[in-house]
Short mmCIF file of C-alpha atoms and ligand atoms in Angstrom, two decimals:
data_model
loop_
_atom_site.label_atom_id
_atom_site.label_comp_id
_atom_site.label_asym_id
_atom_site.label_seq_id
_atom_site.Cartn_x
_atom_site.Cartn_y
_atom_site.Cartn_z
CA UNK A 20 -29.36 -57.72 45.63
CA UNK A 21 -29.20 -59.12 49.15
CA UNK A 22 -28.41 -62.82 49.49
CA UNK A 23 -30.96 -65.44 50.56
CA UNK A 24 -29.14 -65.67 53.89
CA UNK A 25 -29.25 -61.90 54.44
CA UNK A 26 -32.95 -61.76 53.61
CA UNK A 27 -33.60 -64.56 56.08
CA UNK A 28 -31.66 -62.74 58.81
CA UNK A 29 -33.52 -59.47 58.26
CA UNK A 30 -36.85 -61.29 58.37
CA UNK A 31 -35.83 -62.83 61.68
CA UNK A 32 -35.03 -59.37 63.04
CA UNK A 33 -38.41 -58.09 61.85
CA UNK A 34 -40.23 -61.01 63.45
CA UNK A 35 -38.46 -60.44 66.75
CA UNK A 36 -39.26 -56.72 66.77
CA UNK A 37 -42.45 -56.03 68.69
CA UNK A 38 -42.38 -52.27 68.36
CA UNK A 39 -39.71 -51.28 65.85
CA UNK A 40 -38.86 -47.74 64.91
CA UNK A 41 -37.94 -47.23 61.27
CA UNK A 42 -35.71 -44.23 60.56
CA UNK A 43 -35.73 -43.54 56.85
CA UNK A 44 -34.19 -41.07 54.46
CA UNK A 45 -36.57 -38.20 53.72
CA UNK A 46 -37.33 -39.13 50.11
CA UNK A 47 -39.41 -41.52 48.03
CA UNK A 48 -36.96 -44.41 48.27
CA UNK A 49 -36.71 -44.05 52.05
CA UNK A 50 -40.47 -43.74 52.52
CA UNK A 51 -41.32 -46.75 50.32
CA UNK A 52 -38.63 -48.87 52.03
CA UNK A 53 -40.29 -48.18 55.35
CA UNK A 54 -43.81 -48.80 54.01
CA UNK A 55 -42.86 -52.22 52.61
CA UNK A 56 -41.32 -53.42 55.88
CA UNK A 57 -44.04 -51.93 58.09
CA UNK A 58 -46.81 -53.42 55.95
CA UNK A 59 -44.96 -56.76 55.97
CA UNK A 60 -45.07 -57.17 59.76
CA UNK A 61 -48.01 -54.86 60.46
CA UNK A 62 -46.11 -53.18 63.30
CA UNK A 63 -43.80 -50.29 63.92
CA UNK A 64 -43.51 -46.54 63.52
CA UNK A 65 -41.82 -44.57 60.79
CA UNK A 66 -39.67 -41.49 61.35
CA UNK A 67 -38.28 -39.59 58.34
CA UNK A 68 -34.78 -38.26 58.97
CA UNK A 69 -34.58 -34.56 58.27
CA UNK A 70 -31.10 -33.80 59.54
CA UNK A 71 -28.70 -33.44 56.65
CA UNK A 72 -26.34 -34.98 55.76
CA UNK A 73 -26.37 -37.36 58.74
CA UNK A 74 -28.77 -39.08 61.11
CA UNK A 75 -27.94 -37.07 64.22
CA UNK A 76 -28.14 -38.12 67.86
CA UNK A 77 -31.16 -35.78 68.28
CA UNK A 78 -33.22 -38.70 67.01
CA UNK A 79 -32.40 -40.91 69.99
CA UNK A 80 -35.19 -39.26 71.98
CA UNK A 81 -37.74 -40.43 69.41
CA UNK A 82 -36.78 -44.01 70.33
CA UNK A 83 -37.70 -43.39 73.97
CA UNK A 84 -40.86 -41.46 73.14
CA UNK A 85 -42.12 -44.30 70.95
CA UNK A 86 -40.86 -46.94 73.37
CA UNK A 87 -39.20 -48.84 70.54
CA UNK A 88 -37.47 -52.18 71.07
CA UNK A 89 -35.73 -52.42 67.70
CA UNK A 90 -34.14 -49.85 65.42
CA UNK A 91 -34.16 -50.00 61.64
CA UNK A 92 -32.28 -47.45 59.53
CA UNK A 93 -33.20 -47.29 55.86
CA UNK A 94 -31.48 -45.55 52.95
CA UNK A 95 -29.51 -43.04 55.04
CA UNK A 96 -25.86 -42.89 53.99
CA UNK A 97 -24.44 -41.19 57.08
CA UNK A 98 -25.21 -41.86 60.72
CA UNK A 99 -23.39 -39.85 63.36
CA UNK A 100 -21.02 -41.70 65.69
CA UNK A 101 -22.84 -40.14 68.67
CA UNK A 102 -26.08 -41.75 67.53
CA UNK A 103 -24.42 -45.18 67.38
CA UNK A 104 -22.75 -44.62 70.75
CA UNK A 105 -25.99 -43.66 72.49
CA UNK A 106 -27.75 -46.72 71.09
CA UNK A 107 -24.89 -48.95 72.16
CA UNK A 108 -25.35 -47.67 75.70
CA UNK A 109 -29.10 -48.40 75.82
CA UNK A 110 -28.32 -51.75 74.22
CA UNK A 111 -30.97 -51.88 71.47
CA UNK A 112 -30.44 -53.82 68.25
CA UNK A 113 -29.89 -51.85 65.04
CA UNK A 114 -30.61 -53.20 61.58
CA UNK A 115 -29.24 -50.85 58.97
CA UNK A 116 -30.07 -51.37 55.27
CA UNK A 117 -28.46 -49.10 52.71
CA UNK A 118 -27.08 -48.97 49.18
CA UNK A 119 -24.72 -45.98 49.26
CA UNK A 120 -20.99 -46.21 48.81
CA UNK A 121 -19.50 -45.02 52.09
CA UNK A 122 -16.50 -45.59 54.30
CA UNK A 123 -17.71 -48.93 55.68
CA UNK A 124 -15.17 -48.86 58.53
CA UNK A 125 -17.38 -46.20 60.19
CA UNK A 126 -20.10 -48.76 60.94
CA UNK A 127 -19.62 -50.18 64.46
CA UNK A 128 -19.43 -53.95 64.87
CA UNK A 129 -22.64 -54.23 66.89
CA UNK A 130 -24.74 -52.87 64.01
CA UNK A 131 -26.42 -55.39 61.71
CA UNK A 132 -25.41 -53.66 58.51
CA UNK A 133 -26.68 -54.73 55.08
CA UNK A 134 -25.45 -53.18 51.85
CA UNK A 135 -25.30 -55.12 48.57
CA UNK A 136 -22.14 -53.18 47.70
CA UNK A 137 -20.40 -55.39 50.27
CA UNK A 138 -21.63 -58.62 48.67
CA UNK A 139 -19.61 -60.74 46.28
CA UNK A 140 -21.73 -59.46 43.42
CA UNK A 141 -21.63 -55.70 44.11
CA UNK A 142 -24.92 -53.99 43.23
CA UNK A 143 -26.67 -50.87 44.49
CA UNK A 144 -30.38 -51.28 43.82
CA UNK A 145 -32.62 -48.82 45.71
CA UNK A 146 -33.32 -49.76 49.31
CA UNK A 147 -37.01 -50.04 48.35
CA UNK A 148 -36.09 -52.80 45.93
CA UNK A 149 -34.06 -54.57 48.64
CA UNK A 150 -36.99 -54.26 51.05
CA UNK A 151 -39.37 -55.72 48.49
CA UNK A 152 -37.00 -58.69 48.28
CA UNK A 153 -37.54 -59.06 52.04
CA UNK A 154 -41.32 -58.53 52.20
CA UNK A 155 -42.29 -60.07 48.84
CA UNK A 156 -45.92 -59.02 49.32
CA UNK A 157 -47.29 -59.03 45.79
CA UNK A 158 -50.07 -56.57 46.62
CA UNK A 159 -47.36 -54.00 47.51
CA UNK A 160 -45.55 -54.30 44.18
CA UNK A 161 -46.77 -50.83 43.15
CA UNK A 162 -45.11 -49.32 46.25
CA UNK A 163 -41.91 -51.18 45.38
CA UNK A 164 -42.07 -49.76 41.86
CA UNK A 165 -42.66 -46.20 43.06
CA UNK A 166 -39.74 -46.24 45.52
CA UNK A 167 -37.47 -47.75 42.87
CA UNK A 168 -38.17 -45.12 40.22
CA UNK A 169 -37.62 -42.42 42.84
CA UNK A 170 -34.04 -43.67 42.80
CA UNK A 171 -33.89 -43.95 39.02
CA UNK A 172 -34.20 -47.74 38.87
CA UNK A 173 -36.67 -49.86 36.93
CA UNK A 174 -37.13 -53.31 38.46
CA UNK A 175 -37.78 -56.37 36.30
CA UNK A 176 -41.31 -56.70 37.60
CA UNK A 177 -42.31 -53.47 35.84
CA UNK A 178 -43.77 -55.49 32.95
CA UNK A 179 -46.12 -57.17 35.42
CA UNK A 180 -47.05 -53.74 36.84
CA UNK A 181 -47.82 -52.58 33.28
CA UNK A 182 -50.25 -55.49 32.95
CA UNK A 183 -51.83 -54.91 36.37
CA UNK A 184 -52.13 -51.12 36.01
CA UNK A 185 -52.40 -50.31 32.30
CA UNK A 186 -53.90 -46.86 33.01
CA UNK A 187 -51.23 -45.89 35.52
CA UNK A 188 -48.13 -46.84 33.53
CA UNK A 189 -46.39 -45.88 30.28
CA UNK A 190 -44.99 -48.06 27.49
CA UNK A 191 -41.42 -46.93 28.11
CA UNK A 192 -39.25 -48.89 30.52
CA UNK A 193 -37.03 -45.89 31.32
CA UNK A 194 -37.37 -44.57 34.84
CA UNK A 195 -37.54 -40.81 34.03
CA UNK A 196 -40.34 -41.54 31.52
CA UNK A 197 -42.24 -43.45 34.19
CA UNK A 198 -41.51 -40.83 36.84
CA UNK A 199 -42.54 -37.78 34.80
CA UNK A 200 -45.22 -39.18 32.50
CA UNK A 201 -47.23 -41.87 34.30
CA UNK A 202 -49.76 -41.83 37.11
CA UNK A 203 -47.57 -44.09 39.26
CA UNK A 204 -44.81 -41.57 38.61
CA UNK A 205 -47.13 -38.84 39.80
CA UNK A 206 -47.47 -40.69 43.11
CA UNK A 207 -43.67 -40.85 43.29
CA UNK A 208 -43.52 -37.08 42.81
CA UNK A 209 -46.26 -36.63 45.42
CA UNK A 210 -44.25 -38.65 47.94
CA UNK A 211 -41.08 -36.65 47.34
CA UNK A 212 -42.86 -33.31 47.68
CA UNK A 213 -45.32 -34.17 50.46
CA UNK A 214 -42.42 -35.37 52.63
CA UNK A 215 -41.38 -31.72 52.76
CA UNK A 216 -44.50 -30.80 54.73
CA UNK A 217 -44.71 -30.17 58.48
CA UNK A 218 -44.01 -33.21 60.67
CA UNK A 219 -47.67 -33.34 61.76
CA UNK A 220 -48.86 -33.55 58.15
CA UNK A 221 -46.18 -36.05 57.24
CA UNK A 222 -47.26 -38.29 60.14
CA UNK A 223 -50.84 -38.09 58.83
CA UNK A 224 -49.62 -39.09 55.38
CA UNK A 225 -47.56 -42.00 56.73
CA UNK A 226 -50.55 -43.32 58.67
CA UNK A 227 -52.67 -43.13 55.54
CA UNK A 228 -50.04 -44.93 53.46
CA UNK A 229 -49.57 -47.70 56.03
CA UNK A 230 -53.16 -48.78 55.35
CA UNK A 231 -53.84 -47.75 51.77
CA UNK A 232 -55.00 -50.52 49.44
CA UNK A 233 -54.27 -49.27 45.93
CA UNK A 234 -52.53 -46.53 43.95
CA UNK A 235 -55.93 -45.15 42.95
CA UNK A 236 -56.71 -44.52 46.61
CA UNK A 237 -53.62 -42.29 46.65
CA UNK A 238 -54.39 -40.54 43.36
CA UNK A 239 -58.05 -39.81 44.10
CA UNK A 240 -58.29 -36.97 46.54
CA UNK A 241 -60.22 -37.86 49.68
CA UNK A 242 -60.60 -36.69 53.26
CA UNK A 243 -57.75 -39.04 54.21
CA UNK A 244 -55.19 -37.65 51.80
CA UNK A 245 -56.15 -34.09 50.90
CA UNK A 246 -53.23 -32.64 52.88
CA UNK A 247 -50.67 -34.52 50.82
CA UNK A 248 -52.43 -33.44 47.63
CA UNK A 249 -52.42 -29.84 48.81
CA UNK A 250 -48.73 -29.89 49.69
CA UNK A 251 -47.89 -31.56 46.40
CA UNK A 252 -49.71 -28.86 44.40
CA UNK A 253 -47.92 -26.10 46.35
CA UNK A 254 -44.41 -27.46 45.91
CA UNK A 255 -45.06 -28.61 42.36
CA UNK A 256 -45.85 -25.01 41.43
CA UNK A 257 -42.58 -23.79 42.98
CA UNK A 258 -40.71 -26.62 41.34
CA UNK A 259 -41.92 -25.68 37.86
CA UNK A 260 -41.12 -22.03 38.46
CA UNK A 261 -37.51 -22.80 39.45
CA UNK A 262 -37.09 -25.39 36.72
CA UNK A 263 -38.14 -22.91 34.07
CA UNK A 264 -35.66 -20.38 35.46
CA UNK A 265 -32.85 -22.94 35.53
CA UNK A 266 -33.51 -23.89 31.90
CA UNK A 267 -32.54 -20.37 30.90
CA UNK A 268 -28.77 -20.89 30.55
CA UNK A 269 -26.14 -20.61 27.85
CA UNK A 270 -26.64 -23.84 25.89
CA UNK A 271 -22.97 -23.85 24.83
CA UNK A 272 -21.91 -24.43 28.46
CA UNK A 273 -21.21 -27.98 29.60
CA UNK A 274 -22.62 -27.20 33.01
CA UNK A 275 -25.87 -25.82 34.42
CA UNK A 276 -25.13 -24.05 37.69
CA UNK A 277 -28.32 -22.91 39.38
CA UNK A 278 -28.82 -21.20 42.75
CA UNK A 279 -32.13 -20.58 44.48
CA UNK A 280 -33.56 -19.88 47.94
CA UNK A 281 -36.88 -19.94 49.79
CA UNK A 282 -38.47 -22.04 52.50
CA UNK A 283 -38.19 -25.45 50.92
CA UNK A 284 -35.22 -27.29 49.52
CA UNK A 285 -36.10 -29.09 46.29
CA UNK A 286 -32.59 -29.31 44.86
CA UNK A 287 -32.69 -33.02 44.07
CA UNK A 288 -36.00 -32.59 42.24
CA UNK A 289 -34.78 -29.61 40.21
CA UNK A 290 -31.52 -31.41 39.42
CA UNK A 291 -33.37 -34.54 38.25
CA UNK A 292 -35.76 -32.44 36.17
CA UNK A 293 -32.82 -30.72 34.48
CA UNK A 294 -31.07 -34.02 33.87
CA UNK A 295 -34.19 -35.34 32.15
CA UNK A 296 -34.19 -32.32 29.83
CA UNK A 297 -30.41 -32.00 29.38
CA UNK A 298 -29.01 -35.51 29.83
CA UNK A 299 -25.52 -34.57 28.63
CA UNK A 300 -24.89 -31.56 30.88
CA UNK A 301 -23.31 -31.54 34.29
CA UNK A 302 -25.94 -30.18 36.67
CA UNK A 303 -25.26 -28.34 39.92
CA UNK A 304 -28.24 -27.03 41.90
CA UNK A 305 -27.57 -25.09 45.09
CA UNK A 306 -30.18 -24.34 47.76
CA UNK A 307 -29.14 -21.36 49.81
CA UNK A 308 -30.34 -21.09 53.39
CA UNK A 309 -28.39 -19.88 56.40
CA UNK A 310 -24.62 -20.13 56.23
CA UNK A 311 -24.44 -23.22 54.05
CA UNK A 312 -25.69 -24.33 50.67
CA UNK A 313 -27.11 -27.80 50.05
CA UNK A 314 -26.18 -28.86 46.56
CA UNK A 315 -27.39 -31.61 44.24
CA UNK A 316 -25.03 -32.65 41.47
CA UNK A 317 -25.94 -34.84 38.49
CA UNK A 318 -23.78 -36.12 35.66
CA UNK A 319 -22.15 -39.24 34.25
CA UNK A 320 -19.50 -40.55 36.69
CA UNK A 321 -19.71 -37.25 38.55
CA UNK A 322 -18.97 -38.51 42.05
CA UNK A 323 -15.20 -38.31 41.83
CA UNK A 324 -15.25 -34.89 40.16
CA UNK A 325 -17.68 -33.49 42.73
CA UNK A 326 -15.58 -34.69 45.65
CA UNK A 327 -12.48 -33.20 44.01
CA UNK A 328 -14.32 -29.89 43.53
CA UNK A 329 -14.83 -29.47 47.29
CA UNK A 330 -11.34 -30.60 48.30
CA UNK A 331 -9.92 -27.13 48.88
CA UNK A 332 -13.11 -25.75 50.46
CA UNK A 333 -13.17 -25.41 54.21
CA UNK A 334 -15.96 -27.27 56.10
CA UNK A 335 -17.35 -28.81 52.93
CA UNK A 336 -18.80 -32.32 52.81
CA UNK A 337 -20.31 -34.59 50.21
CA UNK A 338 -21.31 -38.10 49.21
CA UNK A 339 -23.76 -40.18 47.23
CA UNK A 340 -23.86 -42.28 44.10
CA UNK A 341 -21.72 -42.42 40.99
CA UNK A 342 -24.11 -40.22 38.95
CA UNK A 343 -25.94 -38.35 41.74
CA UNK A 344 -24.13 -36.56 44.54
CA UNK A 345 -25.07 -34.26 47.41
CA UNK A 346 -22.68 -31.56 48.63
CA UNK A 347 -22.69 -29.00 51.41
CA UNK A 348 -20.47 -25.93 51.31
CA UNK A 349 -20.32 -22.51 52.90
CA UNK A 350 -22.30 -19.87 50.97
CA UNK A 351 -19.20 -17.74 50.39
CA UNK A 352 -17.49 -20.71 48.68
CA UNK A 353 -20.12 -21.16 45.96
CA UNK A 354 -18.14 -19.04 43.48
CA UNK A 355 -15.02 -21.09 44.12
CA UNK A 356 -17.02 -24.30 43.77
CA UNK A 357 -18.31 -23.17 40.40
CA UNK A 358 -14.77 -22.40 39.24
CA UNK A 359 -13.53 -25.79 40.46
CA UNK A 360 -16.27 -27.60 38.54
CA UNK A 361 -15.49 -25.59 35.42
CA UNK A 362 -11.85 -26.63 35.59
CA UNK A 363 -12.60 -30.29 36.27
CA UNK A 364 -15.19 -30.98 33.54
MN1 LIG B 16 -31.95 -44.47 48.05
#
């Protein structure tokens, strides 16, 4: 968790910002982090980051277009040095809140960087949870819960949520149970999938969510949210198709290695779905598009193994959490990657 002093500092930044731009990671945790801070001050624009793995300098032009006076970066583990350099030149303040384990020496001194992994008590709660500690708006607790379970974390206030929303929750206090089996979990899935829509539709969704009063207003289809429902149904169908395919593997193997293609990358979702069904397997899901594959890896203490597995691969990169890692390798190296994993696990 962030310290009282850090929370106070971030609130001061938010109060000073007249027209902040919030760059956030393109997933449920990133989106909910943004929503909590935006709804806290009632100002600012949200921009999901779609460049992978880093926030690239292409996004600097969005700052000018939106005439922003303050930059917030939420839940994005890598930011390119060019991005930082261009911001340094236009002299705008950056407040960067994250929870990933990275090479902290890459963050320039002028950036106001907050990561609980740097605190005395090292923790890595989802950025949504950190942002709820900043905003503390009780009526947004359901958003804080949704963003948290997107990152596999169940906050202590879940028991209160269970009391407030008995129809939208489940008895279990395990995050996959909440994510896959409750109505609040369905919203979490909707966020993750609807973020993969066109930018125009995503902007419409963000505007809707900046104002929405209750989870039921998200769940009940209306003229304000039918696009996000439509996109969710579309991707959910694809997701179940791929998941079923991936489940067809030799159960004696310690690893599930699944490759797929198509227009939309849903590797993290497929990997999480497989982990829920096969908690003891190492899971590697590769999305193939263009010259590189984007890969989601899941497994207990898998970070070190995954980074070792790409060591001898040219142009490969990777990072993430202890149990959940993202990799990027050249398509022709996928066979080698599979062999490396086999040897290491
Ligand atoms: Mn996160």
